[in-house]
Short mmCIF file of C-alpha atoms in Angstrom, two decimals:
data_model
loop_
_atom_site.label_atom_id
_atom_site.label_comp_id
_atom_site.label_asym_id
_atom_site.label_seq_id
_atom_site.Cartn_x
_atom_site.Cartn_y
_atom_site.Cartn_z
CA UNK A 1412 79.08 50.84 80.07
CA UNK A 1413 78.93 49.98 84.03
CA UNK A 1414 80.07 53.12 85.97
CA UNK A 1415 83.73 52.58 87.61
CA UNK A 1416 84.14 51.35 91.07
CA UNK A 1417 84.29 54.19 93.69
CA UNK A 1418 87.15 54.89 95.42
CA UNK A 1419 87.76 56.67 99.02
CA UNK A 1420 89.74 59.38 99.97
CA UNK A 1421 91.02 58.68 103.05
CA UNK A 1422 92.86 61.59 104.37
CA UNK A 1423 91.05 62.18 107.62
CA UNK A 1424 89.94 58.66 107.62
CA UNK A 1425 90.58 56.75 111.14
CA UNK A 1426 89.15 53.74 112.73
CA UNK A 1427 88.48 53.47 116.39
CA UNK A 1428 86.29 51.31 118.67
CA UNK A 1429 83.29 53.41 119.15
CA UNK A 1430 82.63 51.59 122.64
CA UNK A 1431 85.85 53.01 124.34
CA UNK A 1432 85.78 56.43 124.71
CA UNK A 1433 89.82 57.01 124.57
CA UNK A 1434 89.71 55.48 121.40
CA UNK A 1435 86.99 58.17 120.45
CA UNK A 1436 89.88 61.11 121.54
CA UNK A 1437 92.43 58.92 119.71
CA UNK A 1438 90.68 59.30 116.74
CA UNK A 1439 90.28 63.13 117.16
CA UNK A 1440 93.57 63.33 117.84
CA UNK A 1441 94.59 61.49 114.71
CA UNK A 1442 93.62 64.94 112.89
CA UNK A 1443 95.93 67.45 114.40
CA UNK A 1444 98.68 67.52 111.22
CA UNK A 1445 95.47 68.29 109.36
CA UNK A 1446 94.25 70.90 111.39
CA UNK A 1447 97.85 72.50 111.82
CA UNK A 1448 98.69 72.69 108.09
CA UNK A 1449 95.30 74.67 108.05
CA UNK A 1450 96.66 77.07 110.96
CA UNK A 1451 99.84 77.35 109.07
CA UNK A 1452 98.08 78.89 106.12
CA UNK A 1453 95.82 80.96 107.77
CA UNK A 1454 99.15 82.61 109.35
CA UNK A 1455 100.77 82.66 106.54
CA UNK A 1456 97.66 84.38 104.93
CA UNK A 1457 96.85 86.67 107.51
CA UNK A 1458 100.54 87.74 109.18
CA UNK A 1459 102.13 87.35 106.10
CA UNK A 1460 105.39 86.52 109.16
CA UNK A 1461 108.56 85.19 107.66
CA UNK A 1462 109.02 83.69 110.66
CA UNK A 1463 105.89 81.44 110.25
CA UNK A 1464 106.36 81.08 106.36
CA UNK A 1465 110.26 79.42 107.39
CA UNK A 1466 108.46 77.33 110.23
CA UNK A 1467 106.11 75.87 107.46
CA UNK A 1468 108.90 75.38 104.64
CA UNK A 1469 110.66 73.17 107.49
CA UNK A 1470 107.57 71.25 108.59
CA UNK A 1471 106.92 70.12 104.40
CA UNK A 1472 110.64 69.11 104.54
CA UNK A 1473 110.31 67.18 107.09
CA UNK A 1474 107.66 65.84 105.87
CA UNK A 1475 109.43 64.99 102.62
CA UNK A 1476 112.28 62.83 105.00
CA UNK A 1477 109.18 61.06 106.51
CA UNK A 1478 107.99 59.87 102.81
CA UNK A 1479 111.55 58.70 102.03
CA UNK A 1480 112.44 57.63 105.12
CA UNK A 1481 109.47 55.41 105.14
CA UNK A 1482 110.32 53.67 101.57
CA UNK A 1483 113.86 53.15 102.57
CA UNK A 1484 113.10 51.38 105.95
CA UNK A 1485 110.31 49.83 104.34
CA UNK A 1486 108.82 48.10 108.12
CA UNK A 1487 105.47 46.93 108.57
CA UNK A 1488 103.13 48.63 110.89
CA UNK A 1489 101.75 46.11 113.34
CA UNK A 1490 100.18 43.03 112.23
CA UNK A 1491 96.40 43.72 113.49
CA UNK A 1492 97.05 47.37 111.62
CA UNK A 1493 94.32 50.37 110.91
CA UNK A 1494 96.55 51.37 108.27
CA UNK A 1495 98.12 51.45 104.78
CA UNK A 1496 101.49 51.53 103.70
CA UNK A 1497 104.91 51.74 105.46
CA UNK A 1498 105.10 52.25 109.44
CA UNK A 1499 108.60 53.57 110.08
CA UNK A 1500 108.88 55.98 111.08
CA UNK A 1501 105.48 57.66 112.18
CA UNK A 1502 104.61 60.20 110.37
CA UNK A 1503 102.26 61.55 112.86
CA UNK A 1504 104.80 61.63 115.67
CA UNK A 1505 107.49 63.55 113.81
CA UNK A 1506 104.93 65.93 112.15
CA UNK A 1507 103.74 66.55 115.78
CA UNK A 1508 107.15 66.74 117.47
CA UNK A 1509 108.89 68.94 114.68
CA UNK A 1510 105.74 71.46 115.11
CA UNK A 1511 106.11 71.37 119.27
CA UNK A 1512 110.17 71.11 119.51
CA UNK A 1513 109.67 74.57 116.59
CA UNK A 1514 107.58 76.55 118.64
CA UNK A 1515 109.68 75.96 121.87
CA UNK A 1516 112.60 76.61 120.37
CA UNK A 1517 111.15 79.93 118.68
CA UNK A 1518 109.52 81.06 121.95
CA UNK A 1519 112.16 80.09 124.24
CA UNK A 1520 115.26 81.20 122.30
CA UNK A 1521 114.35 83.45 119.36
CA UNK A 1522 111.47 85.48 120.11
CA UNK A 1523 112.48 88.47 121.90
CA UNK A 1524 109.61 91.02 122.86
CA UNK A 1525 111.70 92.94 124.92
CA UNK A 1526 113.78 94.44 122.17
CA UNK A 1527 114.68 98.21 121.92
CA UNK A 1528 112.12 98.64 118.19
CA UNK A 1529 109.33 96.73 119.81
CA UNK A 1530 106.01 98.37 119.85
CA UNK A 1531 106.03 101.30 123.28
CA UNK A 1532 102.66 100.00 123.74
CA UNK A 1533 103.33 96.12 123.81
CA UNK A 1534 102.94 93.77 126.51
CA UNK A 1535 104.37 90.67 126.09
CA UNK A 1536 104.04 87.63 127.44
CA UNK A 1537 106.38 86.69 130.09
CA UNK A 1538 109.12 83.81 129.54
CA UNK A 1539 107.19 82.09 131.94
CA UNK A 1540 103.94 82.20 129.97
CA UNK A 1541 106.14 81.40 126.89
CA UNK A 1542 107.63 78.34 128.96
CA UNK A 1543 103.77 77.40 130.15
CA UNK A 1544 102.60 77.43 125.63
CA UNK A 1545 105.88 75.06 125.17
CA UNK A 1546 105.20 72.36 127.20
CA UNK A 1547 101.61 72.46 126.67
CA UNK A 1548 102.79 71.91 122.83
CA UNK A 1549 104.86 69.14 124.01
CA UNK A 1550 102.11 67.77 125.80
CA UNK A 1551 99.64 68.16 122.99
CA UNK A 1552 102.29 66.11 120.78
CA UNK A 1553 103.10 63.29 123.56
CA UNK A 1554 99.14 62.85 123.17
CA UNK A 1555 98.93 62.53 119.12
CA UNK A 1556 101.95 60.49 119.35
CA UNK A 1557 100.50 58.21 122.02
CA UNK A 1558 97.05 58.32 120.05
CA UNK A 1559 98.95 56.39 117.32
CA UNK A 1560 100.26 53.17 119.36
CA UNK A 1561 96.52 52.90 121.21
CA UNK A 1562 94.61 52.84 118.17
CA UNK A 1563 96.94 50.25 116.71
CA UNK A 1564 98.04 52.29 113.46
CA UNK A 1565 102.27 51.93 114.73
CA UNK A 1566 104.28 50.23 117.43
CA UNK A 1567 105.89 51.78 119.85
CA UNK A 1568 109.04 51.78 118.47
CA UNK A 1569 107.78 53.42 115.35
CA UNK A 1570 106.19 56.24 117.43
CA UNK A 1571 109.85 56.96 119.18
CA UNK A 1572 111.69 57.20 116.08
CA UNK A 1573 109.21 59.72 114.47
CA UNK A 1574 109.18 61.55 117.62
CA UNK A 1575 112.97 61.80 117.46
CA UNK A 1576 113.14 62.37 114.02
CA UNK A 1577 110.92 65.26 114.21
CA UNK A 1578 112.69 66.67 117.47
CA UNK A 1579 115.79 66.37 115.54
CA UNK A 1580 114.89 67.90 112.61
CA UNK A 1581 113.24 70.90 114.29
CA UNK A 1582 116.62 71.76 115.94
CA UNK A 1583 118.45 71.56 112.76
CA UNK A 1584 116.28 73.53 111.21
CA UNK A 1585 116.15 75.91 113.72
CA UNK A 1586 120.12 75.86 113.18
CA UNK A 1587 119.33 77.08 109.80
CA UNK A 1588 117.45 79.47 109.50
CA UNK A 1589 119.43 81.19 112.70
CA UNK A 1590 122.03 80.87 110.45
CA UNK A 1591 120.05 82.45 107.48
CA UNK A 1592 119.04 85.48 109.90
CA UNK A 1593 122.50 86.74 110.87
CA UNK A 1594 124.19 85.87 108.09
CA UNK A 1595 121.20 88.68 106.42
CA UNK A 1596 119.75 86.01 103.79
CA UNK A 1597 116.23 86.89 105.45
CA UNK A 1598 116.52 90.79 105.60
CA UNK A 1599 117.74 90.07 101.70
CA UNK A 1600 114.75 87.95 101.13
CA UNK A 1601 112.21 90.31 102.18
CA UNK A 1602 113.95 93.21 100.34
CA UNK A 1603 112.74 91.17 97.14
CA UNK A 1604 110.17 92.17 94.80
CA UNK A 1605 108.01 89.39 95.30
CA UNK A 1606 108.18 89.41 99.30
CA UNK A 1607 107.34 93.14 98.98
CA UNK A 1608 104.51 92.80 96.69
CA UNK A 1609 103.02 89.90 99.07
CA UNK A 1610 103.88 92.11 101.76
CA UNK A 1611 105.68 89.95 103.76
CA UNK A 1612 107.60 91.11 106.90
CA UNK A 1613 109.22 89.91 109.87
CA UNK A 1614 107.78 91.31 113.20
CA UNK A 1615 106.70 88.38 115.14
CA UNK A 1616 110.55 87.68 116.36
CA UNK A 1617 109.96 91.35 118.43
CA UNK A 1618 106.00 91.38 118.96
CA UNK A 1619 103.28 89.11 119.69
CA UNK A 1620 101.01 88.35 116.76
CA UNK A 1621 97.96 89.54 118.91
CA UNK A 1622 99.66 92.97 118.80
CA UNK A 1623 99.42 93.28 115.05
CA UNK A 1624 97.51 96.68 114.62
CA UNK A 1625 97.03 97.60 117.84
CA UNK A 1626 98.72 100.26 118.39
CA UNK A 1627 97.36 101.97 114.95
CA UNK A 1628 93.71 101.26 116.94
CA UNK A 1629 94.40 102.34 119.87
CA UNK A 1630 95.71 105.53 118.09
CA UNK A 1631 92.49 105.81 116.43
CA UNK A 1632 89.98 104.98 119.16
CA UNK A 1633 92.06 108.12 120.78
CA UNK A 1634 91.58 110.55 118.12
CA UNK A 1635 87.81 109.61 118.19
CA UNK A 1636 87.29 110.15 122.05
CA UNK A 1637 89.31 113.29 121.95
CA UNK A 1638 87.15 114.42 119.51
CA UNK A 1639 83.77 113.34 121.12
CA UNK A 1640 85.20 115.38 124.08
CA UNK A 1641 85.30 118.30 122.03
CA UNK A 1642 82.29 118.17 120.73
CA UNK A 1643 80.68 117.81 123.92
CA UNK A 1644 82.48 120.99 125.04
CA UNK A 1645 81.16 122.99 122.17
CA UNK A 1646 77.76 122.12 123.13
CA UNK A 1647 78.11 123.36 126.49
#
């Protein structure tokens, strides 16, 4: 018995011309869904956020439309291709602008550090500093969308409908699940069994993630210098 042919899995596979160096960052580039999905669940994992857990149900339906969307258009990427299967719309461009058009949308309109049960001890970043991480994100996807029509994997035309796709989606998702928060469907969500048990919770709307446990350390680290100080005043 011969053994089998090998095959290759080509998730993170990309071709670029290794003499131009934009092509190299094109290429790079090319692996941002990738490296989001594993940001996603190392959020997920490690905030255990609602917030990020809806923000990550919306980016794998969106991802779903791109798959069908693709097989009911059914177009050709470019004739000198990189690339397998279907080309509209781009599925890198509308992962890319969903995730950037999301967080803009979530830092500009729903996250609210300034309100009344937020941490005494918070800082928060300014709206300004909120409005400087939005367009970088918008940047960042312009690039990765761009990154596609230079290395030849879509046309340009199949870049600017997954862009708008993936803009579009993100608002109506962000419709939603602003929807889903006053109407109480969340706040009945995480008063589940299962959402307690994974201890899921919803503070990032009100506080920064970098403010997770800080306050409980900062309570600490002043219970052990007051007690230092005591110490040394005993000694004396």
């Amino acid at each position: 018995m011969e053994d089998p042919p090998l095959a290759s899995l080509s998730l993170t596979h990309v071709h670029y011309n290794p003499a131009d160096p934009v092509s190299y960052v094109c290429a790079w580039l090319a692996l941002v869904p990738q490296a989001l999905c594993i940001t996603y669940a190392t959020l997920i994992w490690s905030t255990r956020e609602a917030e990020v857990l809806l923000m990550f149900a919306g980016q794998m339906s969106c991802e779903a439309l791109n798959w069908a969307l693709k097989r009911l258009i059914k177009e050709e990427r470019p004739r000198q291709m990189n690339g397998k299967g279907y080309g509209m719309p781009s599925s890198h461009a509308q992962f890319v602008a969903f995730f950037s058009v999301s967080l803009t949308l979530f830092l500009l309109l729903r996250h609210n550090p300034h309100a009344p049960h937020a941490s005494p001890t918070h800082i928060p970043t300014s709206f300004a500093e909120r409005a400087l991480l939005s367009l970088a994100a918008l940047a960042s996807a312009a690039a990765v969308a761009g990154s596609r029509i230079y290395l030849n994997y879509h046309t340009p035309k199949q870049v600017l409908v997954g862009c708008a796709t993936g803009a579009g989606f993100a608002m109506v998702w962000f419709a939603v699940t602003t929807y889903l928060r006053h109407a109480g469907w969340i706040d009945w969500g995480l008063d589940m069994r299962i959402a307690k048990y994974f201890r899921m919770r919803d503070l990032v709307v009100t506080e920064d993630l970098v403010d997770a446990g800080w306050e409980r350390w900062e309570g600490r680290r002043r219970r052990r210098d007051g007690s230092v100080q005591e110490a040394h005043k005993k000694e004396r």
